[in-house]
Amino acid sequence: MKTIALHSIHEALGAKIVPFAGFNMPVQYEGVTIEHHTVRESVGVFDVSHMGEFLVEGEHALALIQKVTSNDASKLAIGDAQYSCFPNQNGGIVDDLICYKIKENTYMLVVNASNIDKDWNWISSYNKNFGATLRNLSDDYSLLAIQGPKAVEAMQSLSSIDLSSIPFYKFKVGDFAGIEHVIISATGYTGAGGFEIYCKNNEVEQIWHRVFEAGKSYGIKPIGLAARDTLRTEMGYCLYGNDINDTTSPIEAGLGWITKFTKDFVNHEALAKQKEDKPTRKLVAFEMVEKSIPRHDYEILDTNGNIIGKVTSGTMSPSLGKGIGMGYVSSKFAALGSEIFVQIRKNAMPATVVKLPFYKG
């Protein structure tokens, strides 16, 4: 197991540390519900330094990214971030990612921790035909997600950049917490607003301490990966390994909006055909009708008790006080308002297909 740069700090804070994606990671501190509400209502900090960062540079950088990702990176201006995925050749997804345009001919791809090696090998195999310069920065960089409605106000004293002027999915490179050349990105995985801060491993401890100093009067708290999961589920954000994987297509997963057929990318012809023909299954969101909690891999049934799919993500929503989940079902059961059932132990519990996000703020 790898350890992140602030491992000893998390231990000192009493974090419950568990193996996750090849790293020892803080999963919770005070408890999931308290941490969840802290992010929804004020400001919390996640250490997500396990994520991977690849630098793609050179005159052929964009051409390579266009080939291996589903979204259209040619639309990016410097300072833009873009959600995308790496389609595989079999109709599935190698990984989902965020693409940052740092400067002309320089991009950063941020990938999931569990897929760093797989993604690196994937993009490298295609780069043989392009010759872009690739650098894997994953072991050298840390990432803090400062999330919540009070994040901008709480952190403004740490930067000369007007943080409120950075729109969603844009970023700036500048000073933060006494460190120069930090990436301050208005992205996150919570739907609560805030920033993600990319810095070098030897800078992150200073930033961590300054962030907690600045946020003290706002009730800032460290937040673990368990609350990150309940927060992202309330927003209906996909988690690789649960809601998307090597066998789920972006069309089935409701990610047609990041799949642009205006360019040639890996397996685009098959995905375009699937979109035209309509997929036979779809990822849907559902709310439990009665008090019950859907969990990953529980079977989804129709009104006659036939298995029509499986739960990919499920939890008791701390914000809504009800069971919520996502899962793939046969397309004829995917319409909003459809009645489905989730097999929870011996009981088939009723649920309703709803529109995302679950939590609307």
mmCIF file of C-alpha atoms in Angstrom:
data_model
loop_
_atom_site.group_PDB
_atom_site.id
_atom_site.type_symbol
_atom_site.label_atom_id
_atom_site.label_comp_id
_atom_site.label_asym_id
_atom_site.label_seq_id
_atom_site.Cartn_x
_atom_site.Cartn_y
_atom_site.Cartn_z
ATOM 1 C CA MET A 1 0.000 0.000 0.000
ATOM 2 C CA LYS A 2 1.227 3.495 -0.864
ATOM 3 C CA THR A 3 0.860 6.356 1.587
ATOM 4 C CA ILE A 4 -0.017 9.945 0.726
ATOM 5 C CA ALA A 5 2.177 12.866 1.828
ATOM 6 C CA LEU A 6 -0.080 13.872 4.749
ATOM 7 C CA HIS A 7 -0.548 10.333 6.111
ATOM 8 C CA SER A 8 0.871 11.144 9.566
ATOM 9 C CA ILE A 9 -1.349 14.240 9.848
ATOM 10 C CA HIS A 10 -4.472 12.161 9.174
ATOM 11 C CA GLU A 11 -3.352 9.627 11.765
ATOM 12 C CA ALA A 12 -2.815 12.413 14.316
ATOM 13 C CA LEU A 13 -6.337 13.700 13.592
ATOM 14 C CA GLY A 14 -7.727 10.269 14.492
ATOM 15 C CA ALA A 15 -8.810 9.347 10.986
ATOM 16 C CA LYS A 16 -9.941 5.814 10.300
ATOM 17 C CA ILE A 17 -7.469 4.779 7.605
ATOM 18 C CA VAL A 18 -8.273 1.951 5.207
ATOM 19 C CA PRO A 19 -6.746 0.510 2.027
ATOM 20 C CA PHE A 20 -8.354 2.152 -1.010
ATOM 21 C CA ALA A 21 -7.188 1.949 -4.637
ATOM 22 C CA GLY A 22 -3.711 0.857 -3.566
ATOM 23 C CA PHE A 23 -3.302 3.625 -0.968
ATOM 24 C CA ASN A 24 -3.859 3.954 2.770
ATOM 25 C CA MET A 25 -6.560 6.629 2.811
ATOM 26 C CA PRO A 26 -8.592 8.462 5.490
ATOM 27 C CA VAL A 27 -12.147 7.168 5.171
ATOM 28 C CA GLN A 28 -13.671 9.110 8.076
ATOM 29 C CA TYR A 29 -12.840 11.271 11.097
ATOM 30 C CA GLU A 30 -15.916 12.166 13.190
ATOM 31 C CA GLY A 31 -18.437 10.137 11.219
ATOM 32 C CA VAL A 32 -19.973 10.101 7.757
ATOM 33 C CA THR A 33 -23.168 12.036 8.556
ATOM 34 C CA ILE A 34 -21.414 14.883 10.410
ATOM 35 C CA GLU A 35 -18.792 15.167 7.664
ATOM 36 C CA HIS A 36 -21.417 15.057 4.910
ATOM 37 C CA HIS A 37 -23.426 17.919 6.465
ATOM 38 C CA THR A 38 -20.243 19.942 7.042
ATOM 39 C CA VAL A 39 -19.614 19.955 3.269
ATOM 40 C CA ARG A 40 -23.241 20.642 2.338
ATOM 41 C CA GLU A 41 -23.571 23.498 4.842
ATOM 42 C CA SER A 42 -20.134 25.087 5.306
ATOM 43 C CA VAL A 43 -16.674 23.840 4.227
ATOM 44 C CA GLY A 44 -14.656 20.626 4.466
ATOM 45 C CA VAL A 45 -11.333 19.374 3.119
ATOM 46 C CA PHE A 46 -10.698 16.038 1.439
ATOM 47 C CA ASP A 47 -7.179 14.766 0.875
ATOM 48 C CA VAL A 48 -7.505 13.012 -2.477
ATOM 49 C CA SER A 49 -3.794 12.897 -3.271
ATOM 50 C CA HIS A 50 -4.155 9.312 -4.453
ATOM 51 C CA MET A 51 -5.554 10.572 -7.780
ATOM 52 C CA GLY A 52 -3.299 10.327 -10.844
ATOM 53 C CA GLU A 53 -1.956 13.221 -12.937
ATOM 54 C CA PHE A 54 -0.486 12.873 -16.433
ATOM 55 C CA LEU A 55 1.100 15.755 -18.341
ATOM 56 C CA VAL A 56 0.627 15.611 -22.134
ATOM 57 C CA GLU A 57 2.781 18.089 -24.058
ATOM 58 C CA GLY A 58 4.018 18.954 -27.534
ATOM 59 C CA GLU A 59 2.574 19.757 -30.932
ATOM 60 C CA HIS A 60 0.780 16.382 -31.084
ATOM 61 C CA ALA A 61 -0.655 16.538 -27.551
ATOM 62 C CA LEU A 62 -4.149 17.587 -28.632
ATOM 63 C CA ALA A 63 -4.286 15.000 -31.439
ATOM 64 C CA LEU A 64 -3.470 12.225 -28.957
ATOM 65 C CA ILE A 65 -6.060 13.442 -26.442
ATOM 66 C CA GLN A 66 -8.683 13.704 -29.182
ATOM 67 C CA LYS A 67 -8.012 10.088 -30.167
ATOM 68 C CA VAL A 68 -8.138 8.529 -26.694
ATOM 69 C CA THR A 69 -10.910 10.595 -25.056
ATOM 70 C CA SER A 70 -14.612 10.856 -25.857
ATOM 71 C CA ASN A 71 -15.109 14.596 -25.329
ATOM 72 C CA ASP A 72 -13.912 17.309 -27.711
ATOM 73 C CA ALA A 73 -10.733 18.763 -26.190
ATOM 74 C CA SER A 74 -10.305 21.128 -29.171
ATOM 75 C CA LYS A 75 -12.978 23.312 -27.541
ATOM 76 C CA LEU A 76 -10.776 23.954 -24.494
ATOM 77 C CA ALA A 77 -9.231 27.373 -23.914
ATOM 78 C CA ILE A 78 -6.320 27.837 -21.494
ATOM 79 C CA GLY A 79 -7.840 27.686 -18.004
ATOM 80 C CA ASP A 80 -10.639 25.287 -18.988
ATOM 81 C CA ALA A 81 -11.282 21.872 -17.465
ATOM 82 C CA GLN A 82 -13.372 19.184 -19.166
ATOM 83 C CA TYR A 83 -14.946 15.955 -17.939
ATOM 84 C CA SER A 84 -14.308 13.066 -20.328
ATOM 85 C CA CYS A 85 -13.623 9.345 -20.540
ATOM 86 C CA PHE A 86 -11.278 6.900 -22.250
ATOM 87 C CA PRO A 87 -13.469 4.540 -24.310
ATOM 88 C CA ASN A 88 -12.069 1.057 -24.883
ATOM 89 C CA GLN A 89 -12.371 -0.986 -28.071
ATOM 90 C CA ASN A 90 -15.154 -3.204 -26.715
ATOM 91 C CA GLY A 91 -17.821 -0.600 -25.950
ATOM 92 C CA GLY A 92 -16.704 -0.027 -22.353
ATOM 93 C CA ILE A 93 -14.761 2.643 -20.473
ATOM 94 C CA VAL A 94 -11.086 2.420 -19.492
ATOM 95 C CA ASP A 95 -11.573 5.290 -17.018
ATOM 96 C CA ASP A 96 -13.213 8.674 -16.577
ATOM 97 C CA LEU A 97 -11.036 11.740 -16.199
ATOM 98 C CA ILE A 98 -10.750 15.519 -16.158
ATOM 99 C CA CYS A 99 -8.682 17.204 -18.880
ATOM 100 C CA TYR A 100 -7.073 20.575 -18.058
ATOM 101 C CA LYS A 101 -5.613 22.885 -20.703
ATOM 102 C CA ILE A 102 -2.620 24.405 -18.891
ATOM 103 C CA LYS A 103 -1.175 26.315 -21.861
ATOM 104 C CA GLU A 104 -0.908 25.884 -25.626
ATOM 105 C CA ASN A 105 0.134 22.275 -26.338
ATOM 106 C CA THR A 106 0.171 21.392 -22.612
ATOM 107 C CA TYR A 107 -2.611 19.429 -20.942
ATOM 108 C CA MET A 108 -3.023 17.656 -17.620
ATOM 109 C CA LEU A 109 -5.200 14.549 -17.371
ATOM 110 C CA VAL A 110 -6.447 13.660 -13.894
ATOM 111 C CA VAL A 111 -7.388 9.998 -13.562
ATOM 112 C CA ASN A 112 -8.632 7.613 -10.884
ATOM 113 C CA ALA A 113 -6.085 6.226 -8.433
ATOM 114 C CA SER A 114 -7.013 2.590 -9.043
ATOM 115 C CA ASN A 115 -6.449 3.040 -12.782
ATOM 116 C CA ILE A 116 -3.169 4.981 -12.885
ATOM 117 C CA ASP A 117 -1.083 2.143 -14.345
ATOM 118 C CA LYS A 118 -3.861 0.930 -16.645
ATOM 119 C CA ASP A 119 -4.507 4.445 -17.979
ATOM 120 C CA TRP A 120 -0.807 5.188 -18.427
ATOM 121 C CA ASN A 121 -0.335 1.991 -20.467
ATOM 122 C CA TRP A 122 -3.477 2.760 -22.481
ATOM 123 C CA ILE A 123 -2.540 6.292 -23.487
ATOM 124 C CA SER A 124 1.106 5.274 -24.047
ATOM 125 C CA SER A 125 0.061 2.529 -26.473
ATOM 126 C CA TYR A 126 -1.767 5.088 -28.645
ATOM 127 C CA ASN A 127 1.004 7.658 -28.323
ATOM 128 C CA LYS A 128 3.258 5.461 -30.487
ATOM 129 C CA ASN A 129 1.325 6.918 -33.441
ATOM 130 C CA PHE A 130 1.441 10.537 -32.217
ATOM 131 C CA GLY A 131 4.722 11.203 -30.416
ATOM 132 C CA ALA A 132 3.434 13.553 -27.734
ATOM 133 C CA THR A 133 5.569 14.004 -24.614
ATOM 134 C CA LEU A 134 3.995 12.131 -21.688
ATOM 135 C CA ARG A 135 4.928 12.527 -18.042
ATOM 136 C CA ASN A 136 3.359 10.653 -15.137
ATOM 137 C CA LEU A 137 3.321 13.142 -12.240
ATOM 138 C CA SER A 138 1.119 11.019 -9.977
ATOM 139 C CA ASP A 139 3.760 10.244 -7.329
ATOM 140 C CA ASP A 140 4.934 13.868 -7.091
ATOM 141 C CA TYR A 141 1.656 15.739 -6.678
ATOM 142 C CA SER A 142 -0.939 16.113 -3.946
ATOM 143 C CA LEU A 143 -4.583 17.132 -4.309
ATOM 144 C CA LEU A 144 -6.827 18.763 -1.714
ATOM 145 C CA ALA A 145 -10.532 19.232 -2.404
ATOM 146 C CA ILE A 146 -11.854 22.193 -0.398
ATOM 147 C CA GLN A 147 -15.594 21.812 -0.811
ATOM 148 C CA GLY A 148 -18.717 23.556 0.432
ATOM 149 C CA PRO A 149 -20.784 26.743 0.012
ATOM 150 C CA LYS A 150 -18.428 28.727 2.274
ATOM 151 C CA ALA A 151 -15.219 27.530 0.575
ATOM 152 C CA VAL A 152 -14.661 30.686 -1.507
ATOM 153 C CA GLU A 153 -15.199 33.056 1.421
ATOM 154 C CA ALA A 154 -13.135 30.939 3.820
ATOM 155 C CA MET A 155 -10.167 30.597 1.452
ATOM 156 C CA GLN A 156 -10.034 34.070 -0.129
ATOM 157 C CA SER A 157 -7.451 35.371 2.358
ATOM 158 C CA LEU A 158 -4.997 32.719 1.098
ATOM 159 C CA SER A 159 -4.759 33.945 -2.507
ATOM 160 C CA SER A 160 -4.381 37.183 -4.469
ATOM 161 C CA ILE A 161 -6.658 35.614 -7.108
ATOM 162 C CA ASP A 162 -10.348 36.511 -6.811
ATOM 163 C CA LEU A 163 -11.622 32.991 -6.102
ATOM 164 C CA SER A 164 -15.244 33.997 -6.725
ATOM 165 C CA SER A 165 -14.272 34.880 -10.315
ATOM 166 C CA ILE A 166 -13.363 31.279 -11.228
ATOM 167 C CA PRO A 167 -16.451 29.675 -12.839
ATOM 168 C CA PHE A 168 -17.339 25.985 -12.524
ATOM 169 C CA TYR A 169 -14.926 23.801 -14.513
ATOM 170 C CA LYS A 170 -12.392 26.606 -14.950
ATOM 171 C CA PHE A 171 -9.073 26.981 -13.151
ATOM 172 C CA LYS A 172 -6.283 29.460 -12.502
ATOM 173 C CA VAL A 173 -2.605 28.971 -11.719
ATOM 174 C CA GLY A 174 -1.379 31.299 -9.008
ATOM 175 C CA ASP A 175 -0.474 31.821 -5.372
ATOM 176 C CA PHE A 176 -2.293 29.956 -2.628
ATOM 177 C CA ALA A 177 -1.407 29.630 1.064
ATOM 178 C CA GLY A 178 2.047 31.095 0.485
ATOM 179 C CA ILE A 179 2.918 28.747 -2.382
ATOM 180 C CA GLU A 180 3.332 29.980 -5.962
ATOM 181 C CA HIS A 181 2.130 28.189 -9.127
ATOM 182 C CA VAL A 182 -0.678 26.220 -7.503
ATOM 183 C CA ILE A 183 -3.567 25.019 -9.682
ATOM 184 C CA ILE A 184 -6.818 26.336 -8.174
ATOM 185 C CA SER A 185 -9.619 24.502 -9.948
ATOM 186 C CA ALA A 186 -13.352 25.149 -9.510
ATOM 187 C CA THR A 187 -14.082 21.456 -9.788
ATOM 188 C CA GLY A 188 -15.109 18.824 -7.268
ATOM 189 C CA TYR A 189 -17.093 15.665 -6.692
ATOM 190 C CA THR A 190 -19.663 16.892 -4.177
ATOM 191 C CA GLY A 191 -22.019 19.355 -5.872
ATOM 192 C CA ALA A 192 -21.407 21.708 -2.936
ATOM 193 C CA GLY A 193 -19.117 24.226 -4.641
ATOM 194 C CA GLY A 194 -15.490 24.927 -3.814
ATOM 195 C CA PHE A 195 -12.074 24.111 -5.231
ATOM 196 C CA GLU A 196 -9.505 21.463 -5.887
ATOM 197 C CA ILE A 197 -5.907 22.467 -5.151
ATOM 198 C CA TYR A 198 -3.046 20.743 -7.009
ATOM 199 C CA CYS A 199 0.413 21.181 -5.521
ATOM 200 C CA LYS A 200 3.698 19.324 -5.080
ATOM 201 C CA ASN A 201 4.025 16.823 -2.235
ATOM 202 C CA ASN A 202 6.568 18.999 -0.445
ATOM 203 C CA GLU A 203 4.114 21.948 -0.472
ATOM 204 C CA VAL A 204 0.936 20.243 0.697
ATOM 205 C CA GLU A 205 1.626 20.298 4.445
ATOM 206 C CA GLN A 206 2.010 24.083 4.472
ATOM 207 C CA ILE A 207 -1.161 24.446 2.416
ATOM 208 C CA TRP A 208 -3.109 22.056 4.702
ATOM 209 C CA HIS A 209 -2.210 24.012 7.852
ATOM 210 C CA ARG A 210 -2.913 27.399 6.283
ATOM 211 C CA VAL A 211 -6.274 26.170 4.930
ATOM 212 C CA PHE A 212 -7.403 25.040 8.378
ATOM 213 C CA GLU A 213 -6.190 28.292 9.935
ATOM 214 C CA ALA A 214 -8.156 30.351 7.384
ATOM 215 C CA GLY A 215 -11.257 28.212 7.724
ATOM 216 C CA LYS A 216 -11.363 27.987 11.525
ATOM 217 C CA SER A 217 -14.120 30.580 11.990
ATOM 218 C CA TYR A 218 -16.159 28.846 9.253
ATOM 219 C CA GLY A 219 -16.201 25.494 11.066
ATOM 220 C CA ILE A 220 -13.862 23.816 8.568
ATOM 221 C CA LYS A 221 -13.266 20.084 9.118
ATOM 222 C CA PRO A 222 -11.279 17.272 7.501
ATOM 223 C CA ILE A 223 -13.568 14.975 5.507
ATOM 224 C CA GLY A 224 -13.017 11.327 4.606
ATOM 225 C CA LEU A 225 -13.740 9.256 1.530
ATOM 226 C CA ALA A 226 -16.953 7.789 3.000
ATOM 227 C CA ALA A 227 -18.673 11.192 3.014
ATOM 228 C CA ARG A 228 -17.225 11.884 -0.427
ATOM 229 C CA ASP A 229 -19.156 8.834 -1.594
ATOM 230 C CA THR A 230 -22.496 9.894 -0.072
ATOM 231 C CA LEU A 231 -22.054 13.428 -1.455
ATOM 232 C CA ARG A 232 -21.274 12.262 -5.008
ATOM 233 C CA THR A 233 -24.132 9.742 -4.908
ATOM 234 C CA GLU A 234 -26.600 12.515 -4.017
ATOM 235 C CA MET A 235 -25.439 14.315 -7.162
ATOM 236 C CA GLY A 236 -25.599 11.186 -9.329
ATOM 237 C CA TYR A 237 -21.892 11.425 -10.227
ATOM 238 C CA CYS A 238 -20.523 8.159 -11.580
ATOM 239 C CA LEU A 239 -17.854 6.252 -9.654
ATOM 240 C CA TYR A 240 -15.471 4.166 -11.730
ATOM 241 C CA GLY A 241 -15.644 0.522 -10.683
ATOM 242 C CA ASN A 242 -19.274 0.920 -9.595
ATOM 243 C CA ASP A 243 -21.385 2.854 -12.106
ATOM 244 C CA ILE A 244 -18.952 2.694 -15.022
ATOM 245 C CA ASN A 245 -16.274 0.151 -15.902
ATOM 246 C CA ASP A 246 -14.680 -1.777 -18.766
ATOM 247 C CA THR A 247 -18.064 -3.252 -19.751
ATOM 248 C CA THR A 248 -20.359 -0.186 -19.522
ATOM 249 C CA SER A 249 -20.563 2.229 -22.422
ATOM 250 C CA PRO A 250 -20.797 6.011 -22.008
ATOM 251 C CA ILE A 251 -24.120 5.878 -23.887
ATOM 252 C CA GLU A 252 -25.606 3.357 -21.423
ATOM 253 C CA ALA A 253 -24.212 5.356 -18.497
ATOM 254 C CA GLY A 254 -25.946 8.589 -19.539
ATOM 255 C CA LEU A 255 -22.623 10.119 -20.553
ATOM 256 C CA GLY A 256 -23.651 10.882 -24.118
ATOM 257 C CA TRP A 257 -23.023 14.560 -23.269
ATOM 258 C CA ILE A 258 -19.268 13.868 -23.006
ATOM 259 C CA THR A 259 -19.246 11.672 -26.131
ATOM 260 C CA LYS A 260 -18.749 13.878 -29.196
ATOM 261 C CA PHE A 261 -19.104 12.227 -32.589
ATOM 262 C CA THR A 262 -17.695 15.269 -34.400
ATOM 263 C CA LYS A 263 -14.234 13.648 -34.230
ATOM 264 C CA ASP A 264 -12.509 10.295 -34.629
ATOM 265 C CA PHE A 265 -11.854 8.623 -31.270
ATOM 266 C CA VAL A 266 -11.375 5.059 -30.035
ATOM 267 C CA ASN A 267 -14.442 2.919 -30.904
ATOM 268 C CA HIS A 268 -16.492 5.959 -31.955
ATOM 269 C CA GLU A 269 -18.248 4.097 -34.778
ATOM 270 C CA ALA A 270 -19.628 1.379 -32.504
ATOM 271 C CA LEU A 271 -20.712 3.934 -29.901
ATOM 272 C CA ALA A 272 -22.404 6.084 -32.558
ATOM 273 C CA LYS A 273 -24.334 3.020 -33.724
ATOM 274 C CA GLN A 274 -25.348 2.203 -30.156
ATOM 275 C CA LYS A 275 -26.615 5.748 -29.705
ATOM 276 C CA GLU A 276 -28.595 5.538 -32.940
ATOM 277 C CA ASP A 277 -30.037 2.076 -32.195
ATOM 278 C CA LYS A 278 -30.701 2.981 -28.525
ATOM 279 C CA PRO A 279 -28.939 0.948 -25.810
ATOM 280 C CA THR A 280 -30.689 -2.126 -24.402
ATOM 281 C CA ARG A 281 -29.899 -1.070 -20.832
ATOM 282 C CA LYS A 282 -29.486 2.265 -19.105
ATOM 283 C CA LEU A 283 -28.105 3.622 -15.865
ATOM 284 C CA VAL A 284 -31.024 5.018 -13.866
ATOM 285 C CA ALA A 285 -31.398 6.849 -10.574
ATOM 286 C CA PHE A 286 -34.015 5.710 -8.093
ATOM 287 C CA GLU A 287 -35.394 6.612 -4.677
ATOM 288 C CA MET A 288 -36.691 4.020 -2.241
ATOM 289 C CA VAL A 289 -40.381 4.390 -1.447
ATOM 290 C CA GLU A 290 -40.121 2.894 2.061
ATOM 291 C CA LYS A 291 -37.343 3.061 4.633
ATOM 292 C CA SER A 292 -34.590 0.847 3.222
ATOM 293 C CA ILE A 293 -31.035 1.169 1.955
ATOM 294 C CA PRO A 294 -30.006 -0.109 -1.495
ATOM 295 C CA ARG A 295 -26.414 -1.356 -1.732
ATOM 296 C CA HIS A 296 -23.946 -2.118 -4.525
ATOM 297 C CA ASP A 297 -24.791 -5.376 -6.380
ATOM 298 C CA TYR A 298 -28.327 -5.773 -4.974
ATOM 299 C CA GLU A 299 -30.668 -7.100 -7.670
ATOM 300 C CA ILE A 300 -33.252 -4.811 -9.276
ATOM 301 C CA LEU A 301 -36.611 -6.428 -10.122
ATOM 302 C CA ASP A 302 -39.721 -5.591 -12.121
ATOM 303 C CA THR A 303 -43.253 -5.762 -10.684
ATOM 304 C CA ASN A 304 -43.370 -9.507 -11.442
ATOM 305 C CA GLY A 305 -40.165 -10.246 -9.579
ATOM 306 C CA ASN A 306 -38.026 -10.725 -12.694
ATOM 307 C CA ILE A 307 -34.402 -9.553 -12.414
ATOM 308 C CA ILE A 308 -33.938 -6.516 -14.695
ATOM 309 C CA GLY A 309 -30.642 -5.155 -13.399
ATOM 310 C CA LYS A 310 -28.305 -4.476 -10.487
ATOM 311 C CA VAL A 311 -27.605 -1.611 -8.117
ATOM 312 C CA THR A 312 -24.254 0.030 -8.880
ATOM 313 C CA SER A 313 -24.300 2.680 -6.107
ATOM 314 C CA GLY A 314 -26.622 3.003 -3.144
ATOM 315 C CA THR A 315 -26.780 4.691 0.238
ATOM 316 C CA MET A 316 -28.980 6.349 2.816
ATOM 317 C CA SER A 317 -28.882 9.996 1.750
ATOM 318 C CA PRO A 318 -27.902 12.151 4.756
ATOM 319 C CA SER A 319 -29.390 15.242 3.076
ATOM 320 C CA LEU A 320 -32.706 13.680 2.062
ATOM 321 C CA GLY A 321 -33.155 11.071 4.804
ATOM 322 C CA LYS A 322 -34.108 8.347 2.331
ATOM 323 C CA GLY A 323 -32.505 5.482 0.454
ATOM 324 C CA ILE A 324 -31.177 6.438 -2.977
ATOM 325 C CA GLY A 325 -29.291 4.553 -5.643
ATOM 326 C CA MET A 326 -28.267 4.065 -9.235
ATOM 327 C CA GLY A 327 -28.210 0.933 -11.330
ATOM 328 C CA TYR A 328 -28.453 -0.501 -14.811
ATOM 329 C CA VAL A 329 -31.868 -1.737 -15.901
ATOM 330 C CA SER A 330 -33.406 -2.909 -19.164
ATOM 331 C CA SER A 331 -34.209 0.240 -21.136
ATOM 332 C CA LYS A 332 -37.975 -0.271 -21.014
ATOM 333 C CA PHE A 333 -37.841 0.276 -17.237
ATOM 334 C CA ALA A 334 -35.700 3.435 -17.472
ATOM 335 C CA ALA A 335 -38.477 6.021 -17.929
ATOM 336 C CA LEU A 336 -38.876 8.585 -15.147
ATOM 337 C CA GLY A 337 -41.550 7.461 -12.686
ATOM 338 C CA SER A 338 -41.109 3.757 -13.470
ATOM 339 C CA GLU A 339 -41.799 1.452 -10.533
ATOM 340 C CA ILE A 340 -38.986 -0.985 -9.773
ATOM 341 C CA PHE A 341 -38.003 -3.093 -6.776
ATOM 342 C CA VAL A 342 -34.688 -3.668 -5.027
ATOM 343 C CA GLN A 343 -34.051 -7.068 -3.464
ATOM 344 C CA ILE A 344 -32.848 -6.254 0.061
ATOM 345 C CA ARG A 345 -32.213 -9.515 1.871
ATOM 346 C CA LYS A 346 -35.545 -11.399 1.713
ATOM 347 C CA ASN A 347 -37.676 -8.415 0.734
ATOM 348 C CA ALA A 348 -38.348 -6.790 -2.642
ATOM 349 C CA MET A 349 -38.533 -3.119 -1.654
ATOM 350 C CA PRO A 350 -40.324 -0.621 -3.951
ATOM 351 C CA ALA A 351 -38.461 2.237 -5.616
ATOM 352 C CA THR A 352 -39.180 4.927 -8.214
ATOM 353 C CA VAL A 353 -36.967 5.973 -11.121
ATOM 354 C CA VAL A 354 -36.191 9.697 -10.697
ATOM 355 C CA LYS A 355 -34.268 12.481 -12.400
ATOM 356 C CA LEU A 356 -30.777 13.417 -11.229
ATOM 357 C CA PRO A 357 -29.474 15.005 -9.121
ATOM 358 C CA PHE A 358 -31.167 13.568 -6.036
ATOM 359 C CA TYR A 359 -30.033 16.572 -3.985
ATOM 360 C CA LYS A 360 -31.050 19.900 -5.473
ATOM 361 C CA GLY A 361 -29.708 22.244 -2.791
#
